[in-house]
Short mmCIF file of C-alpha atoms and ligand atoms in Angstrom, two decimals:
data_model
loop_
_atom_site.label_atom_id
_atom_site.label_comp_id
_atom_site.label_asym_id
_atom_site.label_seq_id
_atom_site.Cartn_x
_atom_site.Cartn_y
_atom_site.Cartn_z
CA UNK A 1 6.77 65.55 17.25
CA UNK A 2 5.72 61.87 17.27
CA UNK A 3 1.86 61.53 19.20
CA UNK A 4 1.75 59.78 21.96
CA UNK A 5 0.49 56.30 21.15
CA UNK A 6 -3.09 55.50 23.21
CA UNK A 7 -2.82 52.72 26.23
CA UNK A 8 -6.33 51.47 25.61
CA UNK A 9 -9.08 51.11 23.15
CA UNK A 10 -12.57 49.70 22.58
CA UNK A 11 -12.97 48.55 18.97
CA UNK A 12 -17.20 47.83 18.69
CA UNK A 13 -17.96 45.42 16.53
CA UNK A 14 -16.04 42.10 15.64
CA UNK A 15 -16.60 41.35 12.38
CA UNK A 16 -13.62 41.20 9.98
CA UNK A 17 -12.81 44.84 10.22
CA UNK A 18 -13.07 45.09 13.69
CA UNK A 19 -10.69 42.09 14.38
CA UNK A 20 -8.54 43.71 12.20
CA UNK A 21 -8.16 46.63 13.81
CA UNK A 22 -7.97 45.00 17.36
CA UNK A 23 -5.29 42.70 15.79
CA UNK A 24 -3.40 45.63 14.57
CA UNK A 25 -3.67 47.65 17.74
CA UNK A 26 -3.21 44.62 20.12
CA UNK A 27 0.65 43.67 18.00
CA UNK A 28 1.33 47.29 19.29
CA UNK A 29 1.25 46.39 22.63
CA UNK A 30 -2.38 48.54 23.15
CA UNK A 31 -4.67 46.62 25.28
CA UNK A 32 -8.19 46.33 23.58
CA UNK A 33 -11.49 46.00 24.12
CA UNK A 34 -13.76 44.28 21.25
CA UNK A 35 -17.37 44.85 22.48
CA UNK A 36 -19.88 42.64 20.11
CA UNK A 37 -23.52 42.98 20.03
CA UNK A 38 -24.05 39.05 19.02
CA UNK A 39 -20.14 37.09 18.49
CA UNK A 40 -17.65 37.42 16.17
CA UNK A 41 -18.52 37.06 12.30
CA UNK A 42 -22.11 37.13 13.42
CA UNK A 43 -23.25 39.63 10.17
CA UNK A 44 -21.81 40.10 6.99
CA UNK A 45 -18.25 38.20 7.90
CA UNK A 46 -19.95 35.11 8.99
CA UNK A 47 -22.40 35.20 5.32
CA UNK A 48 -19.60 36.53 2.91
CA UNK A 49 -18.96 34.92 -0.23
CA UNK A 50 -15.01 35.36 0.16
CA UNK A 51 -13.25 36.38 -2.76
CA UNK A 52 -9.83 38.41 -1.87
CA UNK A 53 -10.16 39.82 -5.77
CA UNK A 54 -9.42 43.07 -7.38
CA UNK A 55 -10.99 41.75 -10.64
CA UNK A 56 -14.47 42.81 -9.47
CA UNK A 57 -13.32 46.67 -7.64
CA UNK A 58 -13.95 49.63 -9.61
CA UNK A 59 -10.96 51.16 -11.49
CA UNK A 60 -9.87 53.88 -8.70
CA UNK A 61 -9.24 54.08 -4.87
CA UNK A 62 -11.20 50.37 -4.52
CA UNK A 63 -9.12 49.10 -7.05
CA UNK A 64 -6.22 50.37 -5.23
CA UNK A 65 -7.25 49.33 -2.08
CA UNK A 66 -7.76 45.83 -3.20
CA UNK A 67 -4.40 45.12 -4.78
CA UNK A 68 -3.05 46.47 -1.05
CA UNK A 69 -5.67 43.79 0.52
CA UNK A 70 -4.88 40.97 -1.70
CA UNK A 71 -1.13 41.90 -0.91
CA UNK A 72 -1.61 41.99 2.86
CA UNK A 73 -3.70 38.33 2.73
CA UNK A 74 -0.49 36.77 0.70
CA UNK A 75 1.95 38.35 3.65
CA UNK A 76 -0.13 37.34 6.21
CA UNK A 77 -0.87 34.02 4.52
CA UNK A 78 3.25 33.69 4.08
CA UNK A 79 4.37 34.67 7.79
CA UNK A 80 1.52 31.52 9.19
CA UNK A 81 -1.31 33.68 10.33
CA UNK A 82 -3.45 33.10 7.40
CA UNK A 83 -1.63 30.04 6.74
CA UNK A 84 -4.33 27.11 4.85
CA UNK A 85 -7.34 30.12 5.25
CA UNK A 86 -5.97 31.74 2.55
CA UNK A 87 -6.56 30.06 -0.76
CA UNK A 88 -4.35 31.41 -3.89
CA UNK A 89 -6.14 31.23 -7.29
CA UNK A 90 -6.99 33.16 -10.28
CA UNK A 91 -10.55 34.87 -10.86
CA UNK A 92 -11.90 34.35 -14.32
CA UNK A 93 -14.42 36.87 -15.39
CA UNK A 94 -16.81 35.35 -18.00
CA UNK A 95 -18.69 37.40 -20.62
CA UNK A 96 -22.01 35.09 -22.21
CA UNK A 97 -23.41 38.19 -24.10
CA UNK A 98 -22.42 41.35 -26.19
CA UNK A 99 -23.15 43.72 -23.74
CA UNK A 100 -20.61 41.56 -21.04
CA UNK A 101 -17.80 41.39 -23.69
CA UNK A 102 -17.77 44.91 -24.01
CA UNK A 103 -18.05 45.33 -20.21
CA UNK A 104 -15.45 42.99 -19.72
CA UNK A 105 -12.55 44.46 -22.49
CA UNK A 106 -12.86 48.15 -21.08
CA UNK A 107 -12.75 46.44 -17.18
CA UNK A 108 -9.49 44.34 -18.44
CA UNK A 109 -8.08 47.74 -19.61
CA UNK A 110 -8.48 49.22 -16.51
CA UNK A 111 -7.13 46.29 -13.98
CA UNK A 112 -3.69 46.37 -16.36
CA UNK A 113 -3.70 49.80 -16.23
CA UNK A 114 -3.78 49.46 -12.20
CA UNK A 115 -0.78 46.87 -12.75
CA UNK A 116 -2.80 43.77 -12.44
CA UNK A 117 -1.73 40.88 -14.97
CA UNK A 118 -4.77 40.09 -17.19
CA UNK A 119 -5.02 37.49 -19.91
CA UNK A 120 -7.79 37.64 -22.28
CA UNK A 121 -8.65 34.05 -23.45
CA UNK A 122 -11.17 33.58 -26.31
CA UNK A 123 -13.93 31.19 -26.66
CA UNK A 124 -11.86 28.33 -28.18
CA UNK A 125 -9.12 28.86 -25.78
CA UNK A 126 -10.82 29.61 -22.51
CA UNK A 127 -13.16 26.25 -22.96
CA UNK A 128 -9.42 24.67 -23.52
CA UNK A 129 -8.31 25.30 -20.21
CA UNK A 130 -11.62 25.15 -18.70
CA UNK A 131 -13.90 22.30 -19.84
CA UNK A 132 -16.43 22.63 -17.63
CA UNK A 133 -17.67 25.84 -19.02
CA UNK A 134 -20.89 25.82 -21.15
CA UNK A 135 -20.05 26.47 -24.76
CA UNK A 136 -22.42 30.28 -24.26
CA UNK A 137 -19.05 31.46 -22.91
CA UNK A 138 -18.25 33.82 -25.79
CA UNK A 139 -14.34 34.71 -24.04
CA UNK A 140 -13.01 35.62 -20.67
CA UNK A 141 -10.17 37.52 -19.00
CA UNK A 142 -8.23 35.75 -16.16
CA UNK A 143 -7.35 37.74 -13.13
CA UNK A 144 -4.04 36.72 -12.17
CA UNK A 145 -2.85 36.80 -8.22
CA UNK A 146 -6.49 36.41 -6.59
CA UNK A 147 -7.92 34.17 -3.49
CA UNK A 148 -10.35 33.22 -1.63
CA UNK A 149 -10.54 33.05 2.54
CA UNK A 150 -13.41 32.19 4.87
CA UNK A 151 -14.44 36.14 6.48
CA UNK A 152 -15.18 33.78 9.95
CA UNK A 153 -11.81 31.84 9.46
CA UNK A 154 -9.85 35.14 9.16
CA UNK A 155 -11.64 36.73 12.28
CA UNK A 156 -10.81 33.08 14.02
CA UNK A 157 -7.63 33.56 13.48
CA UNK A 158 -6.89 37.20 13.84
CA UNK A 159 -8.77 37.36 17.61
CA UNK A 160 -6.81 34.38 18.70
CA UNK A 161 -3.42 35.43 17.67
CA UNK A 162 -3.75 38.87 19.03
CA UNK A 163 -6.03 37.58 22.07
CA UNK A 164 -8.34 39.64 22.40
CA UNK A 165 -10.86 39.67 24.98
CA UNK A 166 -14.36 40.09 23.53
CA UNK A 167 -17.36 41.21 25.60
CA UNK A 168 -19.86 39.41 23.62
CA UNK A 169 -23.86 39.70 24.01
CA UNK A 170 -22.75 43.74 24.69
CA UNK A 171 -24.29 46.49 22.55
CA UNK A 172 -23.17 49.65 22.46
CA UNK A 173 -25.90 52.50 22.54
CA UNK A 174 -24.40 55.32 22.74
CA UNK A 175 -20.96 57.17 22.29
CA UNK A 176 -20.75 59.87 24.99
CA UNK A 177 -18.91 63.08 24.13
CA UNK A 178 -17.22 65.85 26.97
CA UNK A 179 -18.43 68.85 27.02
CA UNK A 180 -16.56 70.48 24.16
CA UNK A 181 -17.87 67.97 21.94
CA UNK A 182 -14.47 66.64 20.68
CA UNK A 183 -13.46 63.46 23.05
CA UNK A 184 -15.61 60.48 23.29
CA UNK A 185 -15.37 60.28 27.11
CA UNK A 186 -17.34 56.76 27.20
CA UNK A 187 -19.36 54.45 25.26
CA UNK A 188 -22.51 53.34 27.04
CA UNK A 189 -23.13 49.69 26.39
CA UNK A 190 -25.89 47.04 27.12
CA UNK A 191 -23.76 45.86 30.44
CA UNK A 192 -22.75 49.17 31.24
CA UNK A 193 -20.36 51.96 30.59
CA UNK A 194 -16.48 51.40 28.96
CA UNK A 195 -14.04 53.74 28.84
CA UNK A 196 -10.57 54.18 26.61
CA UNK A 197 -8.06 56.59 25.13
CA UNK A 198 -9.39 55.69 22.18
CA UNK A 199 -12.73 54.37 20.53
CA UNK A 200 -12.90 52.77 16.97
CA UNK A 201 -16.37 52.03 15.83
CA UNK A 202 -16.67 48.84 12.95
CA UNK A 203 -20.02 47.69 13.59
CA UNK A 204 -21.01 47.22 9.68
CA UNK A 205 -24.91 48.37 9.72
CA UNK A 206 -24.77 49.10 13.44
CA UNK A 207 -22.60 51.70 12.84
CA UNK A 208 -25.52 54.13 11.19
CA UNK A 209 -28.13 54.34 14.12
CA UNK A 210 -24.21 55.05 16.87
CA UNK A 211 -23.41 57.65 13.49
CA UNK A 212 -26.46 59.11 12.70
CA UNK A 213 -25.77 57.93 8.93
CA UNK A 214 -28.96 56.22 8.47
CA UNK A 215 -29.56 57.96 5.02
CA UNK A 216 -26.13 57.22 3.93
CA UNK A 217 -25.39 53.61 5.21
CA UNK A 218 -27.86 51.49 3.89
CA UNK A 219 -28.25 47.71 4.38
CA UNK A 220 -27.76 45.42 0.94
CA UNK A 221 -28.45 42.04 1.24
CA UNK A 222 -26.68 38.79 -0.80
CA UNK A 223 -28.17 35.04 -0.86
CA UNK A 224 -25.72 32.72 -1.53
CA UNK A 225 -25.79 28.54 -2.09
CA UNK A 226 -23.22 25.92 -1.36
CA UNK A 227 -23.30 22.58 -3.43
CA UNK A 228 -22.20 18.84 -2.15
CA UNK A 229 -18.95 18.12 -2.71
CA UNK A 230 -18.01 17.03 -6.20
CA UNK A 231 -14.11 16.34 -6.38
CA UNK A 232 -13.77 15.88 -10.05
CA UNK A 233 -15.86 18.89 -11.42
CA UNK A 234 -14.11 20.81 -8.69
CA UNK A 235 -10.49 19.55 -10.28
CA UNK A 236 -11.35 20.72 -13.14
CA UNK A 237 -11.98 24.38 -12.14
CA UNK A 238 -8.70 26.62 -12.47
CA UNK A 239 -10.62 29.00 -10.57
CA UNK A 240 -13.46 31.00 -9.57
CA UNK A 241 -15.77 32.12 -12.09
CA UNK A 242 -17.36 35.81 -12.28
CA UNK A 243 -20.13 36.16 -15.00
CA UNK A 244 -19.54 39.92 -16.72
CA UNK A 245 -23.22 40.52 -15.14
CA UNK A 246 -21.50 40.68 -11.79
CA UNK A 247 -19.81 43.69 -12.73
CA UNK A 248 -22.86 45.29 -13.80
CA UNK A 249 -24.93 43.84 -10.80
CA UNK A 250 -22.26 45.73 -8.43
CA UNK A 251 -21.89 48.71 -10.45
CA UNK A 252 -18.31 48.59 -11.34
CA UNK A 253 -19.46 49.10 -14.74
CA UNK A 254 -22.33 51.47 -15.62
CA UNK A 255 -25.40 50.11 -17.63
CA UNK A 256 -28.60 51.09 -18.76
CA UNK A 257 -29.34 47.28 -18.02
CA UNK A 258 -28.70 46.85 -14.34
CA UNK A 259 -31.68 45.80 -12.58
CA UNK A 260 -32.85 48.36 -9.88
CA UNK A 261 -33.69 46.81 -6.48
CA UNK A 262 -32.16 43.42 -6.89
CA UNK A 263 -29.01 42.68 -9.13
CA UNK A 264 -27.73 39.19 -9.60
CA UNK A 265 -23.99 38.83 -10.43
CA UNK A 266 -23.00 35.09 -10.67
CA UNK A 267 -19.53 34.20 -8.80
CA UNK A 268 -19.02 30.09 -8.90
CA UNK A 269 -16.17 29.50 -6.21
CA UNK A 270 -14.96 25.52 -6.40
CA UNK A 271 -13.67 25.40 -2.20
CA UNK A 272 -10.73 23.98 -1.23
CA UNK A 273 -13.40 21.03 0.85
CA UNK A 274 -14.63 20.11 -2.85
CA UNK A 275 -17.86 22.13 -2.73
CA UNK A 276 -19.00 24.88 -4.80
CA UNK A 277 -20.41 27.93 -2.99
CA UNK A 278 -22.36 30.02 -5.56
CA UNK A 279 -23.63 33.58 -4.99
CA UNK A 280 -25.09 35.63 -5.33
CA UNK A 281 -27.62 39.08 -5.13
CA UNK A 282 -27.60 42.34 -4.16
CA UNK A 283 -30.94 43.34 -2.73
CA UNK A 284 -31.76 46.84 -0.74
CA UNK A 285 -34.41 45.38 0.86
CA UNK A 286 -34.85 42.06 3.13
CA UNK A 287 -32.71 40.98 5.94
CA UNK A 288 -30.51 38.02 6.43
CA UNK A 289 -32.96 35.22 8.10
CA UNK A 290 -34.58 34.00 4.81
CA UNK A 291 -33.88 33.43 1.58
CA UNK A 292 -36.35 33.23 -1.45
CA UNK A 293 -37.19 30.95 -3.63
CA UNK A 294 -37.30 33.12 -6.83
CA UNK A 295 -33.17 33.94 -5.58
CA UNK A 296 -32.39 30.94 -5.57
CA UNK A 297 -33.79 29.54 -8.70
CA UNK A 298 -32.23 32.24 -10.61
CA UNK A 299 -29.12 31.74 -9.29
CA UNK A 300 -29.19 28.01 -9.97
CA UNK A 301 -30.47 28.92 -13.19
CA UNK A 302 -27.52 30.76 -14.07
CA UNK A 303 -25.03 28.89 -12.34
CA UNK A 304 -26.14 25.70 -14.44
CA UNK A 305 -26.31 27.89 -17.71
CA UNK A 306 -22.42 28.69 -17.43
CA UNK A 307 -21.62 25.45 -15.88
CA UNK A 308 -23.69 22.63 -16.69
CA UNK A 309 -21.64 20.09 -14.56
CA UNK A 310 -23.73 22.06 -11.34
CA UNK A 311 -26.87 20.33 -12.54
CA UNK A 312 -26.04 17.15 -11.13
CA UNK A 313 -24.93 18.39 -7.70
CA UNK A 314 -27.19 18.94 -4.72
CA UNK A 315 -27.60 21.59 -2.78
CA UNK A 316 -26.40 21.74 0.50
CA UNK A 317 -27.64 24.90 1.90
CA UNK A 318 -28.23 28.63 0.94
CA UNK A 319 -28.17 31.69 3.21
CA UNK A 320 -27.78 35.27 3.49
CA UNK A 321 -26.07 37.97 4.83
CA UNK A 322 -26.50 42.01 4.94
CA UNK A 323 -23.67 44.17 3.57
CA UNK A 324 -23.23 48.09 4.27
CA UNK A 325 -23.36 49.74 1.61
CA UNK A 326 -22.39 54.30 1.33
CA UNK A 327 -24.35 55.68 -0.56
CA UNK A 328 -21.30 57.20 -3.01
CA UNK A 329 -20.16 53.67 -3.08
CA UNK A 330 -16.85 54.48 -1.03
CA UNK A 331 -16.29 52.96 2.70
CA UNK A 332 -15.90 55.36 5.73
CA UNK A 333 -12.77 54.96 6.65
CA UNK A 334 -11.03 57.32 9.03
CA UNK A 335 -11.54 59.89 11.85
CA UNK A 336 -14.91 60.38 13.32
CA UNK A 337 -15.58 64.09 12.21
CA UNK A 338 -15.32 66.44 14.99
CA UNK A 339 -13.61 64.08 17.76
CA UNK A 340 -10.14 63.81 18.68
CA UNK A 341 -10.42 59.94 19.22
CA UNK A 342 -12.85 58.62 18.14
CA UNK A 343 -12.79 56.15 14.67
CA UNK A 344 -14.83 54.63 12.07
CA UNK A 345 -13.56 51.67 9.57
CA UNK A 346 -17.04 50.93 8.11
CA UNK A 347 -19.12 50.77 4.53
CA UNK A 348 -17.51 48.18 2.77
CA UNK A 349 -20.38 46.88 0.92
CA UNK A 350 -19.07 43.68 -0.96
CA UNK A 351 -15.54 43.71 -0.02
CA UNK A 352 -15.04 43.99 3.22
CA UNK A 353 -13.68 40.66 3.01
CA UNK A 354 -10.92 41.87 0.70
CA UNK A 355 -10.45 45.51 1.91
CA UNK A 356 -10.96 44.48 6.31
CA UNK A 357 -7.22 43.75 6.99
CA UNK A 358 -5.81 46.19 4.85
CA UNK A 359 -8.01 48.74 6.01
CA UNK A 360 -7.95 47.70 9.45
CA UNK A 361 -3.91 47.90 9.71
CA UNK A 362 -4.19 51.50 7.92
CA UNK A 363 -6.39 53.04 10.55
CA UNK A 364 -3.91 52.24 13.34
CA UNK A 365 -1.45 53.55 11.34
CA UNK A 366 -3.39 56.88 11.19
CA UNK A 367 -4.11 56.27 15.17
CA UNK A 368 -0.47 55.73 15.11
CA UNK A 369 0.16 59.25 13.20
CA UNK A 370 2.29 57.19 10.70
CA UNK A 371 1.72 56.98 7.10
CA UNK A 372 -0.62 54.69 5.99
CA UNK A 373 -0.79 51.17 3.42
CA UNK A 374 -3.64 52.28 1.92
CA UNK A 375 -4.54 56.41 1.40
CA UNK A 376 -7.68 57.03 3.67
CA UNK A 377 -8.37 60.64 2.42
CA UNK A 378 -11.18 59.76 -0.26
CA UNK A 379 -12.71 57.80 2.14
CA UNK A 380 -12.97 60.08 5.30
CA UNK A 381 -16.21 60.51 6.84
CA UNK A 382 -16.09 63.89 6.81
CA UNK A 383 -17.48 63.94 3.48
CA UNK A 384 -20.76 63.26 5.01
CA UNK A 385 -22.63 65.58 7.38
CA UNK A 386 -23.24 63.47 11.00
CA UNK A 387 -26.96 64.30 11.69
CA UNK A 388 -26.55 64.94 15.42
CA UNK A 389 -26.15 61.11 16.82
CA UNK A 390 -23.21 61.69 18.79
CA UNK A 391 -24.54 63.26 22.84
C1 FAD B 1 -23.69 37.58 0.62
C2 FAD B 1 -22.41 38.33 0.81
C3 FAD B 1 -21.30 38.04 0.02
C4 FAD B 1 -20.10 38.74 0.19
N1 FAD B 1 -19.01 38.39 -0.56
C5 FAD B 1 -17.83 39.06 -0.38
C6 FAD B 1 -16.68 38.69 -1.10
O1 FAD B 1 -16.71 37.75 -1.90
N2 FAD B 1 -15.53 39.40 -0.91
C7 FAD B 1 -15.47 40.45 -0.03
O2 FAD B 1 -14.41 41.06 0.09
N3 FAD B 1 -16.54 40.80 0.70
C8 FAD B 1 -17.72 40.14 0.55
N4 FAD B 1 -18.82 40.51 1.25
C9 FAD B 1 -18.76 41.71 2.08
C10 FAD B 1 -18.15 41.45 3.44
O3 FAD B 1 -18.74 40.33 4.03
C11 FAD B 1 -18.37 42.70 4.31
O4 FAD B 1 -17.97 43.86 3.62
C12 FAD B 1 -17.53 42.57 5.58
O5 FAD B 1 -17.77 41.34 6.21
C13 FAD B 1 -17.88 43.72 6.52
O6 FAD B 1 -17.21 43.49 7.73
P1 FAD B 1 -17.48 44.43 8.97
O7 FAD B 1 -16.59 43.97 10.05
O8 FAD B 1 -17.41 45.86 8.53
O9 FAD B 1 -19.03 44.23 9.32
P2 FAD B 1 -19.82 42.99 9.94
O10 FAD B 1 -19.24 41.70 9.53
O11 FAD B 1 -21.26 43.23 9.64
O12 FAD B 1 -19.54 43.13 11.48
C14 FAD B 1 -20.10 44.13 12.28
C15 FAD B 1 -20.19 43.59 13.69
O13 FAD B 1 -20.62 44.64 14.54
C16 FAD B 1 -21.55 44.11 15.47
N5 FAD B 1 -22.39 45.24 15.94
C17 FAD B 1 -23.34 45.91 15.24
N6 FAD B 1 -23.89 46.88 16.00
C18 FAD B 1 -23.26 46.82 17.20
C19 FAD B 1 -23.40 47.57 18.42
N7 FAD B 1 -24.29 48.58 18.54
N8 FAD B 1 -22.62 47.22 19.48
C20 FAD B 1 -21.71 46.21 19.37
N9 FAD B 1 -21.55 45.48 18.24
C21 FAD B 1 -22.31 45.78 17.17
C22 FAD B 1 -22.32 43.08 14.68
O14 FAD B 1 -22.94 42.13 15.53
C23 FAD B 1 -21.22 42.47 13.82
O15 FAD B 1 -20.62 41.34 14.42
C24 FAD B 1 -20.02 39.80 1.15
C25 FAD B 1 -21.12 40.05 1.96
C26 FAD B 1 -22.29 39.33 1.81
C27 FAD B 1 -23.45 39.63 2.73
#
């Protein structure tokens, strides 16, 4: 028997995963309400970096997930909803040391092994095609099939074509349970109470004080720096460039090297306006209203070190943003545990930008009872223990 689809539902949070979801519930003819603490793309969406890459997931469910996200951005892209916001390019992944060559051969195993086409290029070859690469880059392997989109852009886009009414400035404080403790009966807010047939909660870091996950979503926050505009060096950039320490700075890759704390992966992004935006760390401490001058040096230190072009530009601006991380490294994606309608799409650390669509049209699939892009069973909440949050 086919469930009965819901009329209405409040979707809290409108970042990138939360206009997905409204987008994907709203082209079903379900009339939603998108309650935002702040505005849409006012956390992590509105500070992301951007890359729609598998070349950085782990080999496994992300990896998976991302070739469905990158898949979804090139439909969406095709049928005009993404249309010019979705920027096609390859990612190559540059190793400068032993340790990242090594990192980088077993990681270009894996991505063919998940069907990804992967070209390993060495030294001679990969300063060929890309001349503005420092001679320390010892070889590289180009991710095929990879982009780059704007997280605000894509939310832009998303709440307009679905439209969406947002009740901005509006927190939610509480989701209220009946008395058997399985329907969320209302969500109390900042300007009141709301009511639906069905609740889905994206609210990135929110999400852990409405959850009670505080010990297992944790805030991680990235500093990122956009240059000037420099056409030429930006021409001559076939695409973005990942140094092999990203992969150990996110933990794709074990290694007795990471640095605890604060990582630093280097991504150099040339933008379709010319610039380069260059991130970036990964910090679980700090929040996203400054950014340090030891962050930012380092970055530009290593930025310049694999490009040398960079030296010349100036910087335009640097910021920061707060991701969510889980502590096993795996989003929450899927029914809240214990309710009959209540959702969570949340925990997407660094790729929320990649993984938001995808994951956001797979959760209204499940809402829908259908099957679903992307398989949500490694990353259901139920895994974790909720400590009691829920009245
Ligand atoms: C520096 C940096 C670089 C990144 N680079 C990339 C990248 O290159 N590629 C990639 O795929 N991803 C990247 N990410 C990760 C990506 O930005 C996030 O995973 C993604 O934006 C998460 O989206 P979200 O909708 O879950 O959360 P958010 O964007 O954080 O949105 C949550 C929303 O919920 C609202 N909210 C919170 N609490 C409440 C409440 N109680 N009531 C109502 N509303 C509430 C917030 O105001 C916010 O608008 C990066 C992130 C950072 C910080």
């Amino acid at each position: 028997m086919q469930p009965r689809l819901p009329s209405t539902a409040i979707v809290i949070g409108s970042g990138i995963v939360g206009a997905s979801v409204a987008y994907f519930l709203a082209r079903r003819g379900i009339a939603v309400r998108l309650i935002e603490a702040v505005s849409p793309a006012a956390e992590a969406t509105g500070a992301a970096d951007g890359a729609v890459s598998v070349a950085s997931k782990k080999p496994g469910p992300m990896m998976q997930a991302a070739l469905k996200g990158v898949a979804l951005f090139g439909e969406l892209a095709d049928e005009g909803l993404l249309a010019g916001a979705f920027k096609r390019r390859s990612t190559f992944i540059v190793a400068a040391s032993e340790d990242e060559c090594a990192v980088l051969e077993a990681h270009a195993s894996a991505l063919a092994g998940a069907g990804v086409r992967v070209d390993t290029l060495d030294g001679k070859t990969l300063r060929a095609r890309f001349c503005a690469l420092s001679p320390g880059a010892r070889m590289a392997i180009e991710v095929h099939g990879e982009g780059h989109a704007i997280g605000y852009q894509v939310v832009h886009r998303l709440l307009t074509a679905a439209n969406v009414k947002v009740s901005r400035n509006t927190s939610v404080q509480e989701l209220m349970l009946d008395t058997n403790g399985q329907r969320i009966t209302k969500v109390t807010t900042s300007r009141g109470d709301a009511r639906a047939d069905i609740v889905v909660l994206a609210a990135g870091n929110g999400s852990a004080g409405l959850l009670g996950l505080r010990d297992i979503l944790r805030p991680r926050k990235g500093q990122l720096l956009i240059t000037e505009r420099a056409p030429a060096l930006n021409a001559a950039m076939p695409g973005a460039i990942m140094s092999g320490r990203y992969l150990l700075s996110k933990g794709s890759q074990t290694s007795a090297k990471a640095a605890p704390g604060r990582g630093l992966g280097l991504v150099i992004d040339p933008l379709v306006t010319g610039q380069f935006l260059i991130g970036g760390t990964r910090e679980d401490f700090g929040d996203r209203s400054t950014n340090d001058i030891d962050a930012v040096s380092q970055i530009l230190r290593d930025a310049v070190a694999l490009v040398p072009g960079l030296a010349s530009l100036r910087l335009l601006r640097s910021f920061a943003g707060v991701r969510t991380a889980v502590v096993d490294g795996l989003p929450l994606v899927g029914r809240i545990p214990g309710t009959e309608n209540g959702f969570v799409a949340t925990g997407f650390e660094g790729d929320g930008i990649c993984l938001g669509p995808v994951m956001g049209k797979s959760i209204v699939q499940m809402i829908c009872g259908e099957p679903t892009d992307v398989d949500l069973s490694v990353f259901d909440p139920s895994r974790f223990v909720l400590s009691g949050a829920l009245q």
